[in-house]
Amino acid sequence: MKRFQTYHISEDHKGLSLEHYLKTILAYSGRTIQKLTRLNGIKLNNKNVFLQRRLQQGDVLAVRIPDDRSYGVLPEKGPVDILYEDQGVIVLNKPPHLLVHPAGHTSTGTLANFLAGYFQQKGDVITIRPLHRLDRDTSGCIVFAKDSRTQTFLEKGLSDGRFKRTYWSVVEGKIEPASGIIDMPIGPHPTLPNRRAVDINGERALTRYTTLKASEKWTLLELNLETGRTHQIRVHFAHFGHAVVGDKMYGKRSPLIDRQALHAKSVTFVHPASGQLIEVQAPLPPDLAKVIDD
């Protein structure tokens, strides 16, 4: 099935030729534009159009998205909690205790398999493209791109700070000061291959935190990641003796919750088609809400 990405021409871009807009604003190469033209893959206001046509404010440009040939994983029927979806992006609410993508000896039963099953049920062949990862036991927002151009755009947003992720976490003890920045590099653990550790020779890792609620035994934090290192939040707070509650890898088991108390609360990104700022939030899962309310 042919899929098109639509773009609404703003006042800033009126008067540009269609070819100039495709090359400079959407960053299409001349070769790609020629191929799209041959395939009738460029339409303006639902009609084929010459490349030298001058754009007007309010015009609707539709550009064909190259067809994917596979899902990249085995499609399976399973729960998919959709928080946001459009032509280029889908944001899911990942439950805890579920892998995002097949890894190691696990090839089925992951969120990626279930998302592929959802696309298959709709009659679409869309390769599964997660923009970031969540640990098996972390819940909340995770973003997938539906095509390679959207993936490239959003990945650039991750690297330049336009794609923002906010987490909520319950950590052990009372945090002082109540808000601040942890700027400590993270690298491989010196003896345990599956873990990470604060390491002066590691990659820069920066976590901003704010206290939302506190008791004598734990603190609820809102966290913003300036970098995306593996296990970043878990490593940073464990390093200071405030491990994420229930984190069996970097801390200890907890009677309060049977996983690490970490939730991807929201994602915010600039949409590649509309240029609008999109914010998506995931509700707290019952197990974490219970910890906070008790």
PDB file of C-alpha atoms in Angstrom:
ATOM      1  CA  MET A   1       0.000   0.000   0.000  1.00  0.00           C
ATOM      2  CA  LYS A   2       1.368   3.410  -0.961  1.00  0.00           C
ATOM      3  CA  ARG A   3       1.957   5.766   1.963  1.00  0.00           C
ATOM      4  CA  PHE A   4       2.491   9.519   1.748  1.00  0.00           C
ATOM      5  CA  GLN A   5       3.864  12.005   4.273  1.00  0.00           C
ATOM      6  CA  THR A   6       2.026  15.319   4.188  1.00  0.00           C
ATOM      7  CA  TYR A   7       3.503  18.776   4.776  1.00  0.00           C
ATOM      8  CA  HIS A   8       1.498  21.978   5.221  1.00  0.00           C
ATOM      9  CA  ILE A   9       3.171  24.974   3.612  1.00  0.00           C
ATOM     10  CA  SER A  10       3.577  27.842   6.070  1.00  0.00           C
ATOM     11  CA  GLU A  11       3.839  31.564   5.412  1.00  0.00           C
ATOM     12  CA  ASP A  12       7.620  31.299   5.857  1.00  0.00           C
ATOM     13  CA  HIS A  13       7.913  29.086   2.782  1.00  0.00           C
ATOM     14  CA  LYS A  14       5.402  30.626   0.403  1.00  0.00           C
ATOM     15  CA  GLY A  15       6.942  31.686  -2.906  1.00  0.00           C
ATOM     16  CA  LEU A  16       9.574  28.948  -2.901  1.00  0.00           C
ATOM     17  CA  SER A  17       9.594  26.596  -5.847  1.00  0.00           C
ATOM     18  CA  LEU A  18       8.536  23.056  -5.042  1.00  0.00           C
ATOM     19  CA  GLU A  19      11.989  21.786  -6.033  1.00  0.00           C
ATOM     20  CA  HIS A  20      13.730  24.299  -3.764  1.00  0.00           C
ATOM     21  CA  TYR A  21      11.465  23.326  -0.846  1.00  0.00           C
ATOM     22  CA  LEU A  22      12.152  19.620  -1.363  1.00  0.00           C
ATOM     23  CA  LYS A  23      15.919  20.145  -1.512  1.00  0.00           C
ATOM     24  CA  THR A  24      16.505  22.775   1.170  1.00  0.00           C
ATOM     25  CA  ILE A  25      13.648  22.371   3.650  1.00  0.00           C
ATOM     26  CA  LEU A  26      13.049  18.617   3.426  1.00  0.00           C
ATOM     27  CA  ALA A  27      16.660  17.747   2.439  1.00  0.00           C
ATOM     28  CA  TYR A  28      15.767  15.441  -0.462  1.00  0.00           C
ATOM     29  CA  SER A  29      18.576  14.770  -2.925  1.00  0.00           C
ATOM     30  CA  GLY A  30      18.165  15.551  -6.617  1.00  0.00           C
ATOM     31  CA  ARG A  31      18.289  11.821  -7.427  1.00  0.00           C
ATOM     32  CA  THR A  32      15.525  11.039  -4.921  1.00  0.00           C
ATOM     33  CA  ILE A  33      13.368  13.869  -6.287  1.00  0.00           C
ATOM     34  CA  GLN A  34      13.774  12.480  -9.825  1.00  0.00           C
ATOM     35  CA  LYS A  35      12.787   9.007  -8.653  1.00  0.00           C
ATOM     36  CA  LEU A  36       9.745  10.337  -6.812  1.00  0.00           C
ATOM     37  CA  THR A  37       8.716  12.305  -9.908  1.00  0.00           C
ATOM     38  CA  ARG A  38       8.873   9.155 -12.068  1.00  0.00           C
ATOM     39  CA  LEU A  39       6.699   7.302  -9.543  1.00  0.00           C
ATOM     40  CA  ASN A  40       4.143  10.143  -9.312  1.00  0.00           C
ATOM     41  CA  GLY A  41       5.275  10.328  -5.692  1.00  0.00           C
ATOM     42  CA  ILE A  42       4.979  14.104  -5.288  1.00  0.00           C
ATOM     43  CA  LYS A  43       1.534  15.692  -5.126  1.00  0.00           C
ATOM     44  CA  LEU A  44       0.439  19.226  -4.301  1.00  0.00           C
ATOM     45  CA  ASN A  45      -3.144  19.652  -3.125  1.00  0.00           C
ATOM     46  CA  ASN A  46      -3.753  16.055  -4.229  1.00  0.00           C
ATOM     47  CA  LYS A  47      -2.581  16.662  -7.826  1.00  0.00           C
ATOM     48  CA  ASN A  48       0.597  15.917  -9.758  1.00  0.00           C
ATOM     49  CA  VAL A  49       2.667  19.066 -10.081  1.00  0.00           C
ATOM     50  CA  PHE A  50       5.709  20.543 -11.856  1.00  0.00           C
ATOM     51  CA  LEU A  51       8.815  21.028  -9.722  1.00  0.00           C
ATOM     52  CA  GLN A  52       9.031  24.739 -10.590  1.00  0.00           C
ATOM     53  CA  ARG A  53       5.556  25.458  -9.216  1.00  0.00           C
ATOM     54  CA  ARG A  54       5.632  28.266  -6.639  1.00  0.00           C
ATOM     55  CA  LEU A  55       4.214  27.269  -3.278  1.00  0.00           C
ATOM     56  CA  GLN A  56       1.410  29.157  -1.567  1.00  0.00           C
ATOM     57  CA  GLN A  57       0.611  29.364   2.126  1.00  0.00           C
ATOM     58  CA  GLY A  58      -1.862  26.610   2.994  1.00  0.00           C
ATOM     59  CA  ASP A  59      -0.779  24.272   0.179  1.00  0.00           C
ATOM     60  CA  VAL A  60      -0.656  20.622   1.191  1.00  0.00           C
ATOM     61  CA  LEU A  61       2.348  18.721  -0.139  1.00  0.00           C
ATOM     62  CA  ALA A  62       2.312  14.919  -0.102  1.00  0.00           C
ATOM     63  CA  VAL A  63       5.532  12.958  -0.672  1.00  0.00           C
ATOM     64  CA  ARG A  64       5.537   9.204  -1.127  1.00  0.00           C
ATOM     65  CA  ILE A  65       7.298   7.190   1.559  1.00  0.00           C
ATOM     66  CA  PRO A  66       9.432   4.311   0.232  1.00  0.00           C
ATOM     67  CA  ASP A  67       7.798   0.974   0.933  1.00  0.00           C
ATOM     68  CA  ASP A  68       9.329  -1.167   3.663  1.00  0.00           C
ATOM     69  CA  ARG A  69       9.884  -4.809   2.693  1.00  0.00           C
ATOM     70  CA  SER A  70       9.772  -6.410   6.135  1.00  0.00           C
ATOM     71  CA  TYR A  71       8.883  -5.770   9.757  1.00  0.00           C
ATOM     72  CA  GLY A  72      12.375  -6.679  10.928  1.00  0.00           C
ATOM     73  CA  VAL A  73      10.849  -8.940  13.577  1.00  0.00           C
ATOM     74  CA  LEU A  74       8.242 -11.698  13.615  1.00  0.00           C
ATOM     75  CA  PRO A  75       4.752 -10.156  13.907  1.00  0.00           C
ATOM     76  CA  GLU A  76       2.778 -11.439  16.890  1.00  0.00           C
ATOM     77  CA  LYS A  77      -0.599 -10.727  18.381  1.00  0.00           C
ATOM     78  CA  GLY A  78      -0.168  -8.957  21.713  1.00  0.00           C
ATOM     79  CA  PRO A  79      -1.138  -5.863  23.705  1.00  0.00           C
ATOM     80  CA  VAL A  80      -0.164  -2.488  22.200  1.00  0.00           C
ATOM     81  CA  ASP A  81      -1.084   0.582  24.275  1.00  0.00           C
ATOM     82  CA  ILE A  82      -0.967   3.502  21.831  1.00  0.00           C
ATOM     83  CA  LEU A  83      -0.448   6.963  23.323  1.00  0.00           C
ATOM     84  CA  TYR A  84       0.011   8.822  20.013  1.00  0.00           C
ATOM     85  CA  GLU A  85       0.063   7.883  16.325  1.00  0.00           C
ATOM     86  CA  ASP A  86       0.253   9.686  12.993  1.00  0.00           C
ATOM     87  CA  GLN A  87       1.702   9.029   9.531  1.00  0.00           C
ATOM     88  CA  GLY A  88       5.325   9.026  10.656  1.00  0.00           C
ATOM     89  CA  VAL A  89       5.419   8.333  14.400  1.00  0.00           C
ATOM     90  CA  ILE A  90       3.854   6.020  16.953  1.00  0.00           C
ATOM     91  CA  VAL A  91       4.371   6.362  20.716  1.00  0.00           C
ATOM     92  CA  LEU A  92       3.572   3.364  22.924  1.00  0.00           C
ATOM     93  CA  ASN A  93       3.097   2.954  26.655  1.00  0.00           C
ATOM     94  CA  LYS A  94       5.429   0.075  27.493  1.00  0.00           C
ATOM     95  CA  PRO A  95       4.367  -2.073  30.429  1.00  0.00           C
ATOM     96  CA  PRO A  96       7.007  -3.272  32.906  1.00  0.00           C
ATOM     97  CA  HIS A  97       8.562  -6.752  32.591  1.00  0.00           C
ATOM     98  CA  LEU A  98       8.622  -6.609  28.770  1.00  0.00           C
ATOM     99  CA  LEU A  99      11.584  -6.373  26.397  1.00  0.00           C
ATOM    100  CA  VAL A 100      11.389  -3.641  23.765  1.00  0.00           C
ATOM    101  CA  HIS A 101      13.119  -5.647  21.021  1.00  0.00           C
ATOM    102  CA  PRO A 102      14.362  -9.226  20.505  1.00  0.00           C
ATOM    103  CA  ALA A 103      17.771  -9.755  22.073  1.00  0.00           C
ATOM    104  CA  GLY A 104      20.004 -12.699  22.843  1.00  0.00           C
ATOM    105  CA  HIS A 105      17.981 -15.901  22.823  1.00  0.00           C
ATOM    106  CA  THR A 106      14.666 -14.009  22.901  1.00  0.00           C
ATOM    107  CA  SER A 107      13.176 -13.560  19.424  1.00  0.00           C
ATOM    108  CA  THR A 108       9.459 -13.361  20.227  1.00  0.00           C
ATOM    109  CA  GLY A 109       7.134 -11.970  22.875  1.00  0.00           C
ATOM    110  CA  THR A 110       8.612  -8.450  22.822  1.00  0.00           C
ATOM    111  CA  LEU A 111       6.967  -5.075  22.339  1.00  0.00           C
ATOM    112  CA  ALA A 112       8.480  -4.899  18.841  1.00  0.00           C
ATOM    113  CA  ASN A 113       6.817  -8.205  17.908  1.00  0.00           C
ATOM    114  CA  PHE A 114       3.458  -6.935  19.171  1.00  0.00           C
ATOM    115  CA  LEU A 115       3.816  -3.646  17.279  1.00  0.00           C
ATOM    116  CA  ALA A 116       4.631  -5.549  14.085  1.00  0.00           C
ATOM    117  CA  GLY A 117       1.473  -7.589  14.695  1.00  0.00           C
ATOM    118  CA  TYR A 118      -0.527  -4.380  15.042  1.00  0.00           C
ATOM    119  CA  PHE A 119       0.831  -3.074  11.712  1.00  0.00           C
ATOM    120  CA  GLN A 120       0.177  -6.421  10.041  1.00  0.00           C
ATOM    121  CA  GLN A 121      -3.414  -6.428  11.269  1.00  0.00           C
ATOM    122  CA  LYS A 122      -3.860  -3.008   9.626  1.00  0.00           C
ATOM    123  CA  GLY A 123      -2.411  -4.329   6.365  1.00  0.00           C
ATOM    124  CA  ASP A 124       0.768  -2.241   6.593  1.00  0.00           C
ATOM    125  CA  VAL A 125       4.355  -3.467   6.211  1.00  0.00           C
ATOM    126  CA  ILE A 126       6.387  -1.109   8.409  1.00  0.00           C
ATOM    127  CA  THR A 127       9.853  -1.889   9.730  1.00  0.00           C
ATOM    128  CA  ILE A 128      10.086  -1.587  13.516  1.00  0.00           C
ATOM    129  CA  ARG A 129      12.335   1.397  14.303  1.00  0.00           C
ATOM    130  CA  PRO A 130      12.612   2.225  18.032  1.00  0.00           C
ATOM    131  CA  LEU A 131      14.155   5.662  18.564  1.00  0.00           C
ATOM    132  CA  HIS A 132      15.455   4.807  22.026  1.00  0.00           C
ATOM    133  CA  ARG A 133      15.427   1.918  24.485  1.00  0.00           C
ATOM    134  CA  LEU A 134      13.787   1.201  27.805  1.00  0.00           C
ATOM    135  CA  ASP A 135      15.037  -1.539  30.120  1.00  0.00           C
ATOM    136  CA  ARG A 136      12.809  -4.601  30.477  1.00  0.00           C
ATOM    137  CA  ASP A 137      11.479  -3.466  33.857  1.00  0.00           C
ATOM    138  CA  THR A 138      11.098   0.242  33.008  1.00  0.00           C
ATOM    139  CA  SER A 139       7.611   1.362  31.986  1.00  0.00           C
ATOM    140  CA  GLY A 140       6.285   4.282  29.973  1.00  0.00           C
ATOM    141  CA  CYS A 141       6.754   6.230  26.738  1.00  0.00           C
ATOM    142  CA  ILE A 142       8.739   4.768  23.874  1.00  0.00           C
ATOM    143  CA  VAL A 143       8.815   6.235  20.365  1.00  0.00           C
ATOM    144  CA  PHE A 144       8.974   4.369  17.042  1.00  0.00           C
ATOM    145  CA  ALA A 145       9.491   5.934  13.610  1.00  0.00           C
ATOM    146  CA  LYS A 146       7.424   4.550  10.742  1.00  0.00           C
ATOM    147  CA  ASP A 147       9.928   5.376   7.992  1.00  0.00           C
ATOM    148  CA  SER A 148      13.642   5.994   7.580  1.00  0.00           C
ATOM    149  CA  ARG A 149      13.377   9.774   7.014  1.00  0.00           C
ATOM    150  CA  THR A 150      11.398  10.248  10.221  1.00  0.00           C
ATOM    151  CA  GLN A 151      13.896   8.034  12.029  1.00  0.00           C
ATOM    152  CA  THR A 152      16.849  10.118  10.836  1.00  0.00           C
ATOM    153  CA  PHE A 153      15.120  13.377  11.788  1.00  0.00           C
ATOM    154  CA  LEU A 154      14.202  12.215  15.292  1.00  0.00           C
ATOM    155  CA  GLU A 155      17.620  10.655  15.904  1.00  0.00           C
ATOM    156  CA  LYS A 156      19.139  14.044  15.124  1.00  0.00           C
ATOM    157  CA  GLY A 157      16.725  15.523  17.659  1.00  0.00           C
ATOM    158  CA  LEU A 158      18.029  13.083  20.254  1.00  0.00           C
ATOM    159  CA  SER A 159      21.599  14.195  19.620  1.00  0.00           C
ATOM    160  CA  ASP A 160      20.930  17.958  19.541  1.00  0.00           C
ATOM    161  CA  GLY A 161      18.484  18.121  22.448  1.00  0.00           C
ATOM    162  CA  ARG A 162      15.224  18.761  20.594  1.00  0.00           C
ATOM    163  CA  PHE A 163      13.956  15.290  21.528  1.00  0.00           C
ATOM    164  CA  LYS A 164      13.428  15.327  25.304  1.00  0.00           C
ATOM    165  CA  ARG A 165      12.621  12.498  27.721  1.00  0.00           C
ATOM    166  CA  THR A 166      11.280  12.927  31.238  1.00  0.00           C
ATOM    167  CA  TYR A 167      11.282  10.121  33.799  1.00  0.00           C
ATOM    168  CA  TRP A 168       9.766   9.622  37.234  1.00  0.00           C
ATOM    169  CA  SER A 169      11.652   7.436  39.667  1.00  0.00           C
ATOM    170  CA  VAL A 170      11.492   6.501  43.337  1.00  0.00           C
ATOM    171  CA  VAL A 171      14.976   6.260  44.831  1.00  0.00           C
ATOM    172  CA  GLU A 172      16.141   5.094  48.246  1.00  0.00           C
ATOM    173  CA  GLY A 173      16.546   7.634  51.031  1.00  0.00           C
ATOM    174  CA  LYS A 174      16.127  11.397  51.076  1.00  0.00           C
ATOM    175  CA  ILE A 175      17.903  13.362  48.350  1.00  0.00           C
ATOM    176  CA  GLU A 176      19.887  16.458  49.302  1.00  0.00           C
ATOM    177  CA  PRO A 177      19.861  18.921  47.679  1.00  0.00           C
ATOM    178  CA  ALA A 178      16.266  18.513  46.544  1.00  0.00           C
ATOM    179  CA  SER A 179      17.156  19.397  42.946  1.00  0.00           C
ATOM    180  CA  GLY A 180      20.325  19.534  40.927  1.00  0.00           C
ATOM    181  CA  ILE A 181      22.443  18.133  38.125  1.00  0.00           C
ATOM    182  CA  ILE A 182      24.537  14.982  38.112  1.00  0.00           C
ATOM    183  CA  ASP A 183      27.310  15.312  35.547  1.00  0.00           C
ATOM    184  CA  MET A 184      29.455  12.183  35.843  1.00  0.00           C
ATOM    185  CA  PRO A 185      30.780   9.999  32.997  1.00  0.00           C
ATOM    186  CA  ILE A 186      29.601   6.416  32.620  1.00  0.00           C
ATOM    187  CA  GLY A 187      31.522   3.495  31.171  1.00  0.00           C
ATOM    188  CA  PRO A 188      31.545  -0.317  31.287  1.00  0.00           C
ATOM    189  CA  HIS A 189      31.716  -1.914  34.732  1.00  0.00           C
ATOM    190  CA  PRO A 190      35.289  -3.107  35.360  1.00  0.00           C
ATOM    191  CA  THR A 191      34.285  -6.697  36.210  1.00  0.00           C
ATOM    192  CA  LEU A 192      30.607  -7.250  35.338  1.00  0.00           C
ATOM    193  CA  PRO A 193      29.950  -7.190  31.553  1.00  0.00           C
ATOM    194  CA  ASN A 194      26.210  -6.442  31.688  1.00  0.00           C
ATOM    195  CA  ARG A 195      26.571  -3.449  34.002  1.00  0.00           C
ATOM    196  CA  ARG A 196      27.756   0.140  33.780  1.00  0.00           C
ATOM    197  CA  ALA A 197      29.574   2.289  36.326  1.00  0.00           C
ATOM    198  CA  VAL A 198      30.672   5.858  36.913  1.00  0.00           C
ATOM    199  CA  ASP A 199      34.072   6.002  35.216  1.00  0.00           C
ATOM    200  CA  ILE A 200      36.259   9.047  34.708  1.00  0.00           C
ATOM    201  CA  ASN A 201      37.270   7.625  31.305  1.00  0.00           C
ATOM    202  CA  GLY A 202      33.669   6.926  30.257  1.00  0.00           C
ATOM    203  CA  GLU A 203      31.253   8.950  28.137  1.00  0.00           C
ATOM    204  CA  ARG A 204      29.718  12.114  29.519  1.00  0.00           C
ATOM    205  CA  ALA A 205      26.380  11.518  31.255  1.00  0.00           C
ATOM    206  CA  LEU A 206      24.221  14.374  32.536  1.00  0.00           C
ATOM    207  CA  THR A 207      21.013  13.917  34.551  1.00  0.00           C
ATOM    208  CA  ARG A 208      18.854  16.776  35.880  1.00  0.00           C
ATOM    209  CA  TYR A 209      16.614  15.947  38.828  1.00  0.00           C
ATOM    210  CA  THR A 210      13.869  17.605  40.884  1.00  0.00           C
ATOM    211  CA  THR A 211      12.195  16.228  44.018  1.00  0.00           C
ATOM    212  CA  LEU A 212       8.437  15.813  43.664  1.00  0.00           C
ATOM    213  CA  LYS A 213       7.675  14.015  46.939  1.00  0.00           C
ATOM    214  CA  ALA A 214       9.721  12.582  49.792  1.00  0.00           C
ATOM    215  CA  SER A 215       9.408  10.389  52.842  1.00  0.00           C
ATOM    216  CA  GLU A 216      12.044   9.284  55.336  1.00  0.00           C
ATOM    217  CA  LYS A 217      12.715   6.143  53.281  1.00  0.00           C
ATOM    218  CA  TRP A 218      12.374   7.247  49.667  1.00  0.00           C
ATOM    219  CA  THR A 219      12.227  10.221  47.280  1.00  0.00           C
ATOM    220  CA  LEU A 220      10.119  10.610  44.144  1.00  0.00           C
ATOM    221  CA  LEU A 221      12.149  12.396  41.475  1.00  0.00           C
ATOM    222  CA  GLU A 222      11.428  13.912  38.086  1.00  0.00           C
ATOM    223  CA  LEU A 223      14.446  13.392  35.839  1.00  0.00           C
ATOM    224  CA  ASN A 224      15.500  14.859  32.517  1.00  0.00           C
ATOM    225  CA  LEU A 225      18.273  13.237  30.521  1.00  0.00           C
ATOM    226  CA  GLU A 226      20.675  15.453  28.626  1.00  0.00           C
ATOM    227  CA  THR A 227      22.456  12.297  27.429  1.00  0.00           C
ATOM    228  CA  GLY A 228      21.234   8.744  26.904  1.00  0.00           C
ATOM    229  CA  ARG A 229      23.796   6.368  28.375  1.00  0.00           C
ATOM    230  CA  THR A 230      22.842   2.780  29.166  1.00  0.00           C
ATOM    231  CA  HIS A 231      21.348   2.540  32.697  1.00  0.00           C
ATOM    232  CA  GLN A 232      22.170   6.238  33.202  1.00  0.00           C
ATOM    233  CA  ILE A 233      19.623   7.045  35.927  1.00  0.00           C
ATOM    234  CA  ARG A 234      20.198   3.765  37.749  1.00  0.00           C
ATOM    235  CA  VAL A 235      23.992   4.142  37.721  1.00  0.00           C
ATOM    236  CA  HIS A 236      24.048   7.803  38.748  1.00  0.00           C
ATOM    237  CA  PHE A 237      21.853   7.424  41.815  1.00  0.00           C
ATOM    238  CA  ALA A 238      23.319   4.098  42.900  1.00  0.00           C
ATOM    239  CA  HIS A 239      26.747   5.745  42.813  1.00  0.00           C
ATOM    240  CA  PHE A 240      25.591   8.195  45.506  1.00  0.00           C
ATOM    241  CA  GLY A 241      23.919   5.548  47.668  1.00  0.00           C
ATOM    242  CA  HIS A 242      20.392   6.317  46.491  1.00  0.00           C
ATOM    243  CA  ALA A 243      19.676   3.367  44.204  1.00  0.00           C
ATOM    244  CA  VAL A 244      16.347   3.200  42.386  1.00  0.00           C
ATOM    245  CA  VAL A 245      13.909   1.377  44.656  1.00  0.00           C
ATOM    246  CA  GLY A 246      13.606  -2.283  43.623  1.00  0.00           C
ATOM    247  CA  ASP A 247      16.650  -2.194  41.328  1.00  0.00           C
ATOM    248  CA  LYS A 248      18.120  -5.668  41.834  1.00  0.00           C
ATOM    249  CA  MET A 249      21.151  -4.949  39.607  1.00  0.00           C
ATOM    250  CA  TYR A 250      22.432  -1.727  41.187  1.00  0.00           C
ATOM    251  CA  GLY A 251      20.611  -1.815  44.520  1.00  0.00           C
ATOM    252  CA  LYS A 252      18.466  -4.414  46.230  1.00  0.00           C
ATOM    253  CA  ARG A 253      15.038  -6.004  46.133  1.00  0.00           C
ATOM    254  CA  SER A 254      12.194  -4.058  47.719  1.00  0.00           C
ATOM    255  CA  PRO A 255       8.930  -5.119  49.364  1.00  0.00           C
ATOM    256  CA  LEU A 256       7.336  -2.028  47.801  1.00  0.00           C
ATOM    257  CA  ILE A 257       7.636  -3.074  44.142  1.00  0.00           C
ATOM    258  CA  ASP A 258       8.902  -6.123  42.228  1.00  0.00           C
ATOM    259  CA  ARG A 259      10.955  -4.112  39.696  1.00  0.00           C
ATOM    260  CA  GLN A 260      12.981  -0.924  39.535  1.00  0.00           C
ATOM    261  CA  ALA A 261      10.689   2.025  40.253  1.00  0.00           C
ATOM    262  CA  LEU A 262      11.423   3.851  36.994  1.00  0.00           C
ATOM    263  CA  HIS A 263       8.867   5.203  34.535  1.00  0.00           C
ATOM    264  CA  ALA A 264       9.304   7.138  31.263  1.00  0.00           C
ATOM    265  CA  LYS A 265       6.696   9.794  32.045  1.00  0.00           C
ATOM    266  CA  SER A 266       6.809  11.841  28.837  1.00  0.00           C
ATOM    267  CA  VAL A 267       8.529  12.518  25.529  1.00  0.00           C
ATOM    268  CA  THR A 268       8.650  15.844  23.689  1.00  0.00           C
ATOM    269  CA  PHE A 269       9.866  16.241  20.108  1.00  0.00           C
ATOM    270  CA  VAL A 270       9.561  18.444  17.041  1.00  0.00           C
ATOM    271  CA  HIS A 271       7.485  16.663  14.420  1.00  0.00           C
ATOM    272  CA  PRO A 272       9.374  16.265  11.114  1.00  0.00           C
ATOM    273  CA  ALA A 273       6.315  16.910   8.949  1.00  0.00           C
ATOM    274  CA  SER A 274       4.477  19.733  10.713  1.00  0.00           C
ATOM    275  CA  GLY A 275       7.327  21.314  12.680  1.00  0.00           C
ATOM    276  CA  GLN A 276       5.000  21.344  15.683  1.00  0.00           C
ATOM    277  CA  LEU A 277       6.124  20.445  19.186  1.00  0.00           C
ATOM    278  CA  ILE A 278       4.549  17.134  20.214  1.00  0.00           C
ATOM    279  CA  GLU A 279       4.315  16.141  23.888  1.00  0.00           C
ATOM    280  CA  VAL A 280       3.090  12.704  24.900  1.00  0.00           C
ATOM    281  CA  GLN A 281       2.587  11.502  28.485  1.00  0.00           C
ATOM    282  CA  ALA A 282       2.190   8.002  29.902  1.00  0.00           C
ATOM    283  CA  PRO A 283       0.073   7.470  33.029  1.00  0.00           C
ATOM    284  CA  LEU A 284       1.754   5.906  36.032  1.00  0.00           C
ATOM    285  CA  PRO A 285       1.326   2.122  36.137  1.00  0.00           C
ATOM    286  CA  PRO A 286      -0.531   0.760  39.192  1.00  0.00           C
ATOM    287  CA  ASP A 287       2.550  -0.718  40.919  1.00  0.00           C
ATOM    288  CA  LEU A 288       4.444   2.586  40.898  1.00  0.00           C
ATOM    289  CA  ALA A 289       1.359   4.631  41.766  1.00  0.00           C
ATOM    290  CA  LYS A 290       0.867   2.405  44.823  1.00  0.00           C
ATOM    291  CA  VAL A 291       4.408   3.080  46.056  1.00  0.00           C
ATOM    292  CA  ILE A 292       3.904   6.841  45.757  1.00  0.00           C
ATOM    293  CA  ASP A 293       0.455   6.866  47.377  1.00  0.00           C
ATOM    294  CA  ASP A 294       1.356   4.692  50.383  1.00  0.00           C
TER     295      ASP A 294
END
